[in-house]
Coordinates of C-alpha atoms in Angstrom, one line a residue:
X1 CA 0.1 0.0 -0.1
X2 CA 1.4 3.4 -1.1
X3 CA 3.1 5.9 1.4
X4 CA 3.3 9.9 0.9
X5 CA 6.7 11.0 2.5
X6 CA 7.1 14.7 3.5
X7 CA 9.8 16.5 4.7
X8 CA 9.5 20.2 5.9
X9 CA 11.2 22.5 3.1
X10 CA 10.2 25.6 4.8
X11 CA 8.5 27.9 2.5
X12 CA 6.6 27.1 -0.8
X13 CA 6.3 29.6 -3.7
X14 CA 5.2 29.6 -7.5
X15 CA 1.6 28.6 -8.9
X16 CA -0.7 25.2 -9.0
X17 CA -3.0 24.8 -11.7
X18 CA -6.0 23.1 -10.7
X19 CA -8.0 20.4 -12.0
X20 CA -11.5 19.9 -12.9
X21 CA -13.9 19.3 -10.0
X22 CA -14.3 15.4 -8.9
X23 CA -17.6 16.3 -7.4
X24 CA -18.9 17.7 -10.2
X25 CA -17.2 14.8 -12.8
X26 CA -18.6 12.1 -11.1
X27 CA -22.5 12.9 -11.7
X28 CA -21.9 14.3 -15.0
X29 CA -20.5 11.2 -15.7
X30 CA -23.3 9.4 -14.4
X31 CA -25.5 12.0 -15.9
X32 CA -24.2 10.6 -19.6
X33 CA -26.6 7.5 -18.9
X34 CA -29.2 10.2 -19.9
X35 CA -28.3 11.0 -23.3
X36 CA -29.3 8.7 -26.5
X37 CA -26.3 10.3 -28.5
X38 CA -22.5 10.6 -27.3
X39 CA -21.3 13.2 -24.7
X40 CA -17.8 14.8 -24.9
X41 CA -16.6 16.0 -21.6
X42 CA -13.1 18.0 -21.1
X43 CA -11.4 18.9 -17.7
X44 CA -12.2 15.5 -16.1
X45 CA -9.8 15.1 -13.4
X46 CA -7.9 12.2 -13.6
X47 CA -8.7 10.4 -9.9
X48 CA -9.7 6.7 -9.0
X49 CA -13.2 7.9 -8.1
X50 CA -13.5 8.7 -12.1
X51 CA -11.6 5.4 -12.7
X52 CA -14.3 3.4 -10.4
X53 CA -17.1 5.3 -12.3
X54 CA -16.2 5.0 -15.9
X55 CA -15.7 1.2 -14.7
X56 CA -19.3 0.8 -13.7
X57 CA -20.2 2.5 -16.6
X58 CA -18.2 0.7 -19.1
X59 CA -19.7 -2.8 -17.1
X60 CA -23.0 -1.8 -18.4
X61 CA -22.2 -1.6 -21.6
X62 CA -21.5 2.1 -22.3
X63 CA -19.0 2.7 -24.7
X64 CA -16.1 5.2 -23.5
X65 CA -13.1 6.6 -25.7
X66 CA -10.2 9.0 -25.2
X67 CA -8.6 11.6 -27.2
X68 CA -4.9 12.7 -27.5
X69 CA -6.2 15.4 -25.2
X70 CA -7.4 12.8 -22.4
X71 CA -11.0 14.1 -23.3
X72 CA -13.6 11.6 -23.1
X73 CA -16.4 10.5 -25.6
X74 CA -19.5 8.6 -23.4
X75 CA -21.2 6.9 -25.5
X76 CA -24.9 5.4 -23.7
X77 CA -26.8 4.9 -26.6
X78 CA -26.9 0.8 -26.2
X79 CA -27.0 0.1 -22.4
X80 CA -26.9 -3.6 -22.0
X81 CA -27.3 -3.5 -18.1
X82 CA -29.2 -1.3 -15.4
X83 CA -27.4 -3.0 -12.5
X84 CA -24.6 -1.2 -10.7
X85 CA -23.0 -4.3 -8.6
X86 CA -21.6 -4.0 -5.3
X87 CA -17.8 -4.2 -6.0
X88 CA -17.5 -1.0 -7.7
X89 CA -20.2 0.6 -5.8
X90 CA -18.8 -0.4 -2.3
X91 CA -15.7 2.2 -2.8
X92 CA -17.3 5.0 -3.8
X93 CA -20.8 6.3 -2.3
X94 CA -21.1 8.9 -5.7
X95 CA -22.2 5.0 -7.3
X96 CA -25.9 6.1 -6.3
X97 CA -26.1 8.5 -8.7
X98 CA -26.7 5.7 -11.4
X99 CA -30.4 5.6 -9.8
X100 CA -31.9 8.1 -11.2
X101 CA -30.9 8.0 -14.6
X102 CA -31.7 4.6 -15.1
X103 CA -34.8 4.7 -13.4
X104 CA -35.8 7.9 -15.7
X105 CA -34.3 6.8 -18.9
X106 CA -35.0 2.8 -18.9
X107 CA -37.8 2.5 -16.0
X108 CA -35.2 -0.1 -14.0
X109 CA -32.3 -0.4 -12.0
X110 CA -30.6 -2.4 -9.7
X111 CA -27.6 -0.5 -7.3
X112 CA -25.8 -1.7 -4.4
X113 CA -26.1 0.3 -1.1
X114 CA -22.8 2.5 -1.0
X115 CA -19.8 2.7 0.2
X116 CA -16.7 5.3 0.3
X117 CA -15.2 7.4 3.1
X118 CA -16.1 6.2 6.8
X119 CA -17.6 9.7 7.7
X120 CA -21.1 9.1 8.6
X121 CA -24.2 7.3 7.8
X122 CA -25.5 9.6 4.8
X123 CA -28.5 7.4 4.5
X124 CA -30.2 7.0 1.0
X125 CA -33.7 7.6 2.0
X126 CA -33.9 10.9 0.7
X127 CA -33.0 9.6 -2.9
X128 CA -35.6 6.8 -2.5
X129 CA -38.4 8.9 -1.0
X130 CA -38.2 10.9 -3.2
X131 CA -37.9 8.6 -6.4
X132 CA -41.0 6.7 -5.1
X133 CA -42.9 10.1 -4.8
X134 CA -42.1 10.4 -8.7
X135 CA -44.3 6.7 -9.1
X136 CA -41.0 4.3 -8.5
X137 CA -41.4 1.0 -7.1
X138 CA -38.4 0.5 -5.0
X139 CA -37.1 -2.7 -2.7
X140 CA -34.2 -2.9 -0.9
X141 CA -33.0 -6.4 -1.4
X142 CA -30.0 -8.4 -0.1
X143 CA -27.5 -5.0 0.0
X144 CA -29.2 -3.7 -3.7
X145 CA -31.7 -1.0 -4.3
X146 CA -34.5 -2.4 -6.7
X147 CA -36.0 0.1 -9.1
X148 CA -38.9 0.3 -11.3
X149 CA -41.3 2.2 -12.8
X150 CA -44.7 1.6 -15.2
X151 CA -43.8 3.8 -18.3
X152 CA -42.3 7.1 -17.1
X153 CA -41.8 8.5 -14.0
X154 CA -44.1 11.7 -12.6
X155 CA -43.5 15.2 -11.7
X156 CA -43.6 15.4 -8.1
X157 CA -43.1 18.0 -5.2
X158 CA -40.6 17.1 -3.6
X159 CA -39.5 18.5 -0.1
X160 CA -35.4 17.0 1.0
X161 CA -34.7 17.5 4.4
X162 CA -32.1 17.8 5.4
X163 CA -30.3 19.1 2.4
X164 CA -28.1 16.5 0.7
X165 CA -25.9 17.3 -2.5
X166 CA -26.4 13.7 -4.3
X167 CA -29.6 13.8 -3.2
X168 CA -30.8 16.7 -4.9
X169 CA -28.3 15.2 -8.3
X170 CA -30.1 12.2 -8.0
X171 CA -33.8 13.7 -8.1
X172 CA -32.9 15.8 -10.8
X173 CA -31.3 13.6 -13.1
X174 CA -34.6 10.9 -12.5
X175 CA -36.9 14.6 -13.1
X176 CA -35.5 15.3 -16.7
X177 CA -37.2 12.9 -18.3
X178 CA -40.3 12.7 -16.0
X179 CA -43.7 13.2 -17.3
X180 CA -44.7 16.8 -15.9
X181 CA -43.1 19.5 -13.5
X182 CA -40.9 17.9 -10.6
X183 CA -40.3 20.8 -7.8
X184 CA -37.6 19.8 -5.7
X185 CA -37.5 22.2 -2.5
X186 CA -34.4 22.6 0.0
X187 CA -32.1 21.8 -3.1
X188 CA -28.3 22.2 -2.2
X189 CA -26.9 24.9 -4.0
X190 CA -23.3 23.6 -4.2
X191 CA -21.6 24.8 -7.5
X192 CA -21.3 21.2 -8.5
X193 CA -25.1 20.9 -8.2
X194 CA -25.3 23.9 -10.3
X195 CA -22.5 22.4 -13.0
X196 CA -24.7 19.5 -13.2
X197 CA -28.2 20.8 -13.8
X198 CA -26.0 23.2 -16.4
X199 CA -25.1 20.3 -18.4
X200 CA -28.7 18.7 -18.4
X201 CA -30.0 21.9 -19.8
X202 CA -27.4 22.2 -22.1
X203 CA -28.3 18.2 -23.0
X204 CA -32.0 19.7 -23.5
X205 CA -33.4 19.5 -20.2
X206 CA -35.4 22.0 -18.8
X207 CA -34.8 23.2 -15.4
X208 CA -35.3 26.6 -13.4
X209 CA -34.0 27.7 -10.5
X210 CA -30.5 26.9 -10.9
X211 CA -28.7 28.1 -8.2
X212 CA -31.8 28.1 -5.3
X213 CA -32.8 26.1 -3.0
X214 CA -36.1 25.4 -5.4
X215 CA -35.5 23.7 -8.7
X216 CA -38.6 23.5 -11.0
X217 CA -38.1 20.8 -13.4
X218 CA -40.3 20.2 -16.6
X219 CA -39.4 17.4 -17.8
X220 CA -38.9 16.3 -21.9
X221 CA -39.0 13.2 -23.6
X222 CA -35.3 12.6 -24.5
X223 CA -31.8 14.3 -24.0
X224 CA -28.9 14.6 -26.1
X225 CA -25.1 14.7 -26.2
X226 CA -22.9 17.6 -26.0
X227 CA -20.0 18.9 -25.5
X228 CA -19.3 20.0 -21.9
X229 CA -16.2 21.4 -19.8
X230 CA -16.4 20.4 -15.9
X231 CA -15.9 23.2 -13.5
X232 CA -12.8 23.6 -11.4
X233 CA -12.1 21.7 -8.3
X234 CA -12.9 24.7 -5.4
X235 CA -11.7 22.1 -2.7
X236 CA -8.4 21.2 -4.5
X237 CA -8.0 25.6 -4.7
X238 CA -8.7 25.6 -0.9
X239 CA -6.1 23.3 -0.1
X240 CA -3.2 24.5 -1.9
X241 CA -4.4 28.0 -0.6
X242 CA -4.6 26.4 3.2
X243 CA -0.9 24.7 2.3
X244 CA 0.3 28.3 1.6
X245 CA -1.1 29.6 4.7
X246 CA 0.4 27.0 7.5
X247 CA 4.1 27.4 5.9
X248 CA 4.1 31.3 5.6
X249 CA 4.0 31.3 2.0
X250 CA 2.9 32.8 -0.9
X251 CA 1.5 31.2 -4.1
X252 CA -1.4 31.2 -6.9
X253 CA -3.7 28.9 -7.9
X254 CA -5.1 29.2 -11.5
X255 CA -7.8 28.4 -13.3
X256 CA -10.0 28.2 -10.4
X257 CA -13.4 30.2 -10.2
X258 CA -13.3 32.4 -7.3
X259 CA -17.0 33.2 -6.7
X260 CA -17.1 29.1 -5.5
X261 CA -14.9 29.8 -3.1
X262 CA -16.6 33.0 -0.8
X263 CA -16.9 31.9 2.8
X264 CA -13.2 30.1 2.6
X265 CA -11.7 33.2 1.4
X266 CA -13.1 35.3 4.2
X267 CA -11.7 32.6 6.7
X268 CA -8.6 32.9 5.2
X269 CA -8.6 37.0 5.7
X270 CA -9.5 36.6 9.0
X271 CA -6.3 34.1 9.8
X272 CA -4.1 36.7 9.0
X273 CA -3.7 36.3 5.1
X274 CA -3.6 38.4 2.5
X275 CA -6.1 37.5 -0.5
X276 CA -6.3 38.5 -4.3
X277 CA -8.5 37.3 -6.9
X278 CA -8.9 38.0 -10.9
X279 CA -11.3 36.1 -12.5
X280 CA -9.7 32.9 -12.7
X281 CA -7.1 33.1 -10.1
X282 CA -6.6 33.6 -6.0
X283 CA -3.1 34.3 -4.6
X284 CA -2.8 33.9 -1.1
X285 CA 0.0 35.5 1.0
X286 CA 1.2 34.7 4.0
X287 CA 5.1 35.7 4.6
X288 CA 5.7 37.5 7.6
X289 CA 2.5 37.2 8.8
X290 CA 1.3 35.1 11.9
X291 CA -1.9 32.5 11.6
X292 CA -4.6 34.0 13.4
X293 CA -7.3 31.3 14.7
X294 CA -10.5 31.2 13.3
X295 CA -14.2 30.2 14.9
X296 CA -15.8 27.9 12.2
X297 CA -19.3 26.4 11.6
X298 CA -19.4 23.4 9.0
X299 CA -22.8 24.5 6.6
X300 CA -24.2 23.7 3.2
X301 CA -23.0 25.9 0.1
X302 CA -23.0 29.1 0.3
X303 CA -21.3 29.1 3.6
X304 CA -18.2 27.0 4.7
X305 CA -17.6 23.7 3.5
X306 CA -17.3 20.3 5.4
X307 CA -14.4 19.5 2.7
X308 CA -12.6 22.7 4.2
X309 CA -12.7 21.4 7.7
X310 CA -9.6 19.3 7.9
X311 CA -7.1 22.0 6.6
X312 CA -8.1 24.6 8.9
X313 CA -8.0 22.7 11.5
X314 CA -4.2 22.4 11.0
X315 CA -4.3 25.7 10.3
X316 CA -5.8 26.8 13.7
X317 CA -3.4 24.2 15.3
X318 CA -1.0 26.2 14.6
X319 CA -2.2 29.7 14.8
X320 CA -1.7 31.9 18.1
X321 CA -4.7 31.6 20.3
X322 CA -7.5 29.1 20.8
X323 CA -10.6 28.1 18.4
X324 CA -13.5 26.1 17.8
X325 CA -14.6 24.3 14.6
X326 CA -18.3 22.6 14.7
X327 CA -19.3 19.9 12.4
X328 CA -22.7 20.3 11.3
X329 CA -22.8 17.9 8.2
X330 CA -21.4 14.3 8.9
X331 CA -21.2 13.2 12.5
X332 CA -17.7 11.0 11.9
X333 CA -16.0 13.4 10.5
X334 CA -13.1 14.2 13.3
X335 CA -11.0 11.2 12.9
X336 CA -7.9 12.9 11.9
X337 CA -7.5 14.6 15.1
X338 CA -5.9 11.6 16.4
X339 CA -3.3 11.4 14.2
X340 CA -2.5 15.6 14.6
X341 CA -2.4 14.9 18.3
X342 CA 0.7 12.1 17.3
X343 CA 2.3 15.4 15.4
X344 CA 1.7 17.6 18.6
X345 CA -1.3 19.4 18.1
X346 CA -3.6 20.2 21.1
X347 CA -6.9 19.4 20.1
X348 CA -10.0 17.9 22.1
X349 CA -13.3 17.0 20.6
X350 CA -17.0 17.0 22.4
X351 CA -19.7 15.9 20.7
X352 CA -19.2 17.9 16.8
X353 CA -17.3 20.5 18.2
X354 CA -13.1 20.8 18.1
X355 CA -11.6 22.9 20.4
X356 CA -8.4 23.9 19.3
X357 CA -4.9 25.3 21.4
X358 CA -2.4 26.5 19.1
X359 CA 0.9 25.5 19.3
X360 CA 4.4 26.2 18.5
X361 CA 5.3 24.0 15.8
X362 CA 4.4 20.3 15.2
X363 CA 6.6 17.1 14.7
X364 CA 6.9 14.6 12.4
X365 CA 5.4 11.5 13.2
X366 CA 3.8 7.7 11.1
X367 CA 0.2 8.6 10.6
X368 CA -3.0 7.2 9.0
X369 CA -5.3 8.6 6.6
X370 CA -8.8 8.1 7.4
X371 CA -10.7 9.7 4.7
X372 CA -10.1 12.0 1.9
X373 CA -9.9 15.4 3.1
X374 CA -8.4 14.4 6.5
X375 CA -5.4 12.9 4.1
X376 CA -5.2 16.2 3.0
X377 CA -5.0 17.7 5.9
X378 CA -1.7 15.4 7.4
X379 CA 0.4 16.4 4.4
X380 CA 0.0 20.0 5.3
X381 CA 0.6 19.3 8.9
X382 CA 3.8 17.5 7.1
X383 CA 4.7 20.6 5.5
X384 CA 5.8 22.4 8.5
X385 CA 6.4 19.9 11.1
X386 CA 10.0 19.2 12.2
X387 CA 11.3 16.1 10.6
X388 CA 9.9 13.5 8.3
X389 CA 5.9 12.4 8.1
X390 CA 4.5 9.2 6.9
X391 CA 1.4 9.4 5.6
X392 CA -0.1 6.2 5.1
X393 CA -3.0 4.9 3.0
X394 CA -3.2 7.4 0.7
X395 CA -5.6 5.9 -1.4
X396 CA -7.9 8.6 0.1
X397 CA -6.2 11.1 -1.2
X398 CA -5.8 9.5 -4.7
X399 CA -9.6 9.4 -4.9
X400 CA -9.5 13.4 -5.0
X401 CA -6.6 15.1 -5.4
X402 CA -4.9 14.8 -8.9
X403 CA -1.3 14.4 -9.2
X404 CA -0.9 15.9 -6.1
X405 CA 2.9 15.1 -5.3
X406 CA 3.7 16.7 -8.6
X407 CA 1.8 20.2 -8.1
X408 CA 3.5 20.4 -4.8
X409 CA 6.7 19.9 -6.4
X410 CA 6.2 22.5 -8.6
X411 CA 5.9 24.8 -5.3
X412 CA 8.9 23.7 -4.0
X413 CA 7.6 20.9 -0.8
X414 CA 9.3 18.0 -0.5
X415 CA 6.9 15.0 -1.0
X416 CA 7.5 12.0 -2.4
X417 CA 5.5 8.6 -2.7
X418 CA 6.8 4.9 -1.5
X419 CA 5.3 2.0 -2.9
X420 CA 5.3 -1.1 -0.4

């Protein structure tokens, strides 16, 4: 199993080009099942979750081709299977997103209950209840969601509680081919949801209220393939900016949309960083500045994202003072705290709140990644720790960060991979 080894080389500098957003690419890839003609996608990141998704689509008979620029062409005109098997779904929760497209287009789907990061239960009942409201008959049998509909799904008025990104995406894809109008209330507003909606509209879907918490979908007969470019990954961008913050450095992230990071950039400024933006770049300068502690509450977009919680926890662990981070999205997302404590961080967790007392420095240690963003936080800690840090179980980070060693090398960090 691969490991990442990190040595503290002081400040980093330069620029990092941001990849396409994993959390936008995955639902868009699943959404290609809705198209009767080929779809061409660009800016898709090369990640384990993307590879798993392509394998999943291929297992259904979808034809997939790559060109020399690594653009992807997906032809779902001859789907032969409507099943998402356990061995593929268990590694990635986003696999549940084939349920809506399969049910909408073919009237049937058999999808294994999902796996993925162990950061909370994240039940799929909202997906199931919503599709039942649209006329589907759904049973859970031997670990599989088995769904059927007699003819087209029917438009419905659905309120999702609580807000759910994958639930919004799945029901949105189910609704675009339904008979009549579907209203999705308390819908997620994340940029990745908006990107999926824009993709569906380009294919011929009729969706209003995009970017708001109420999506109104007028079902159409069919959707056609298009060319589409995936949005940049705001969490990857935020992670590299956090690396500059903890190392008291200056870096620029490019090919990014600053408007997707509003709440995060405000917290960087509150932490003492100088932050400037252009239309597609963000520069963070922490040189000759001291990290200030910032209190954070994670919330659905446009508020502070749970996927940046672990990175700011490291910043607070090195800040001059005390702070709290309250996690309201997932109930089991402080597993990285015990690993950071091995490096000298002073953090205690009570319920869903971490209490952090800043320390003067961290010390390198062997640590273990417990989920995708936790692994990113351990790399950040390793960049500033005294001595060598070894991050084990890095398959987590390969699910969400493209070419992470290469990108850090380009800005002067010393990080390399060891394969057992």
